[in-house]
CSV table of C-alpha atoms in Angstrom, one decimal:
chain,number,residue,atom,x,y,z
A,26,MET,CA,7.2,-47.7,30.4
A,27,LYS,CA,7.3,-45.4,33.5
A,28,LYS,CA,10.7,-44.1,32.5
A,29,LEU,CA,9.4,-43.2,29.0
A,30,SER,CA,6.4,-41.4,30.4
A,31,THR,CA,8.6,-39.5,32.8
A,32,SER,CA,10.9,-38.5,30.0
A,33,ILE,CA,7.9,-37.3,27.9
A,34,LEU,CA,6.6,-35.3,30.9
A,35,ALA,CA,9.9,-33.7,31.5
A,36,MET,CA,10.2,-32.7,27.8
A,37,ALA,CA,6.7,-31.3,27.9
A,38,LEU,CA,7.6,-29.2,30.9
A,39,LEU,CA,10.9,-27.9,29.5
A,40,LEU,CA,9.5,-27.1,26.0
A,41,PRO,CA,7.8,-23.8,27.1
A,42,ILE,CA,11.0,-22.8,28.9
A,43,ALA,CA,13.1,-23.4,25.8
A,44,ALA,CA,10.5,-21.5,23.7
A,45,CYS,CA,10.7,-18.5,26.1
A,46,THR,CA,14.5,-18.3,25.9
A,47,SER,CA,14.6,-18.2,22.1
A,48,GLU,CA,14.5,-14.7,20.5
A,49,GLU,CA,10.9,-13.4,20.5
A,50,PRO,CA,9.8,-11.8,17.2
A,51,VAL,CA,9.7,-8.0,17.2
A,52,VAL,CA,6.1,-6.8,16.6
A,53,LEU,CA,5.9,-3.6,14.6
A,54,ARG,CA,2.0,-3.4,14.6
A,55,GLY,CA,0.9,0.0,15.9
A,56,GLY,CA,4.3,1.5,15.5
A,57,GLU,CA,4.7,5.1,14.1
A,58,PHE,CA,8.1,6.1,12.7
A,59,ILE,CA,9.6,9.2,11.0
A,60,THR,CA,12.8,10.0,9.2
A,61,THR,CA,14.2,12.8,7.0
A,62,VAL,CA,16.0,12.0,3.7
A,63,ASP,CA,17.6,14.9,1.8
A,64,GLY,CA,15.3,17.4,3.6
A,65,THR,CA,12.1,15.4,2.9
A,66,GLU,CA,10.1,13.9,5.8
A,67,ILE,CA,9.0,10.3,5.4
A,68,THR,CA,6.5,8.7,7.8
A,69,LEU,CA,6.1,4.9,8.2
A,70,ASN,CA,3.3,3.5,10.2
A,71,PHE,CA,2.2,-0.1,10.9
A,72,ALA,CA,-1.5,-0.9,11.2
A,73,ASP,CA,-2.7,-2.2,14.6
A,74,ASP,CA,-4.8,-5.0,13.1
A,75,ALA,CA,-3.2,-6.1,9.9
A,76,ASP,CA,0.2,-6.6,8.2
A,77,ARG,CA,-0.1,-3.3,6.4
A,78,ALA,CA,2.2,-0.3,6.4
A,79,PHE,CA,1.3,3.2,5.4
A,80,GLY,CA,2.7,6.7,5.5
A,81,ARG,CA,3.5,9.8,3.6
A,82,VAL,CA,6.3,11.3,1.6
A,83,VAL,CA,4.8,13.7,-0.9
A,84,ASN,CA,1.9,11.3,-1.4
A,85,THR,CA,0.3,9.0,1.0
A,86,TYR,CA,1.0,5.3,0.5
A,87,ASN,CA,0.2,1.9,1.9
A,88,ALA,CA,1.7,-1.6,1.3
A,89,PRO,CA,1.3,-5.1,2.7
A,90,TYR,CA,4.3,-6.5,4.6
A,91,GLU,CA,5.4,-9.9,5.9
A,92,ILE,CA,7.8,-10.6,8.7
A,93,ASN,CA,9.8,-13.8,9.2
A,94,GLY,CA,12.2,-13.4,12.1
A,95,ARG,CA,14.3,-10.3,11.3
A,96,ASN,CA,13.4,-10.4,7.6
A,97,ILE,CA,10.7,-8.2,6.3
A,98,ARG,CA,9.3,-7.9,2.8
A,99,PHE,CA,7.0,-5.1,1.7
A,100,GLY,CA,4.5,-5.8,-1.1
A,101,PRO,CA,3.9,-3.2,-3.9
A,102,ALA,CA,3.0,0.2,-2.5
A,103,ALA,CA,-0.2,1.9,-3.6
A,104,ALA,CA,0.1,5.7,-3.5
A,105,THR,CA,-1.9,8.8,-4.3
A,106,MET,CA,-0.7,10.5,-7.5
A,107,MET,CA,-0.4,14.1,-6.5
A,108,MET,CA,2.4,16.0,-8.2
A,109,GLY,CA,4.6,17.7,-5.7
A,110,LEU,CA,6.0,21.2,-6.3
A,111,ASP,CA,9.3,20.3,-4.8
A,112,GLU,CA,11.3,18.2,-7.4
A,113,ASN,CA,13.7,17.0,-4.7
A,114,ALA,CA,10.9,15.7,-2.6
A,115,MET,CA,9.4,13.9,-5.6
A,116,ARG,CA,12.9,12.3,-6.3
A,117,VAL,CA,13.1,11.2,-2.6
A,118,GLU,CA,9.7,9.7,-2.8
A,119,PHE,CA,10.5,7.8,-6.0
A,120,GLU,CA,13.7,6.4,-4.5
A,121,TYR,CA,12.0,5.5,-1.2
A,122,PHE,CA,9.4,3.4,-3.0
A,123,GLN,CA,12.2,1.6,-4.8
A,124,PHE,CA,13.9,1.1,-1.5
A,125,LEU,CA,10.8,-0.4,0.1
A,126,ASN,CA,10.6,-2.9,-2.7
A,127,ALA,CA,14.1,-4.0,-1.9
A,128,VAL,CA,14.0,-4.1,1.9
A,129,GLU,CA,15.0,-7.5,3.3
A,130,THR,CA,15.8,-7.0,7.0
A,131,PHE,CA,14.9,-4.8,9.9
A,132,LYS,CA,16.2,-4.1,13.4
A,133,LEU,CA,14.2,-2.3,16.1
A,134,SER,CA,16.5,-1.0,18.8
A,135,GLY,CA,15.2,1.4,21.4
A,136,ASN,CA,13.5,4.2,19.5
A,137,GLU,CA,15.1,3.4,16.1
A,138,LEU,CA,13.9,1.2,13.3
A,139,LEU,CA,16.6,0.3,10.8
A,140,LEU,CA,15.5,-1.0,7.4
A,141,ARG,CA,18.1,-2.6,5.1
A,142,ALA,CA,17.7,-3.3,1.4
A,143,THR,CA,19.3,-6.1,-0.6
A,144,ASP,CA,21.9,-3.7,-2.0
A,145,GLY,CA,23.0,-2.6,1.6
A,146,LYS,CA,21.2,0.7,1.6
A,147,GLU,CA,19.7,1.6,4.9
A,148,ILE,CA,17.2,4.0,6.3
A,149,VAL,CA,16.8,4.7,10.0
A,150,PHE,CA,13.5,5.8,11.3
A,151,GLU,CA,12.8,7.3,14.8
A,152,LYS,CA,9.8,5.9,16.7
A,153,LEU,CA,7.1,8.4,17.6
A,154,ASN,CA,5.0,6.4,20.0
């Protein structure tokens, strides 16, 4: 019986060490990012207190998101409905919202956030803060 309790104690002591050595999840909360696609600036921010992303292309937008390891899924984006004068910027915005719906993974490395969609398309954002 003493041998069993010693084994359980040893496992209990080693479990926190094993947990610390596994890869820690990357936290995006509070992050502010920016990129430019075809001359159009796109911002992507992550709320401090909720799993909600928001930003601006032509219109401001927000969307819920969920992270599981290196996987990320954005929910449907809600956006203001202002019509931009720049047709190129409106096209970029439309394509960006489609991209957000298809994003499946992310990688935060230094000051860069890479989002990758199911079709392999990628957008790299630069961290502002």
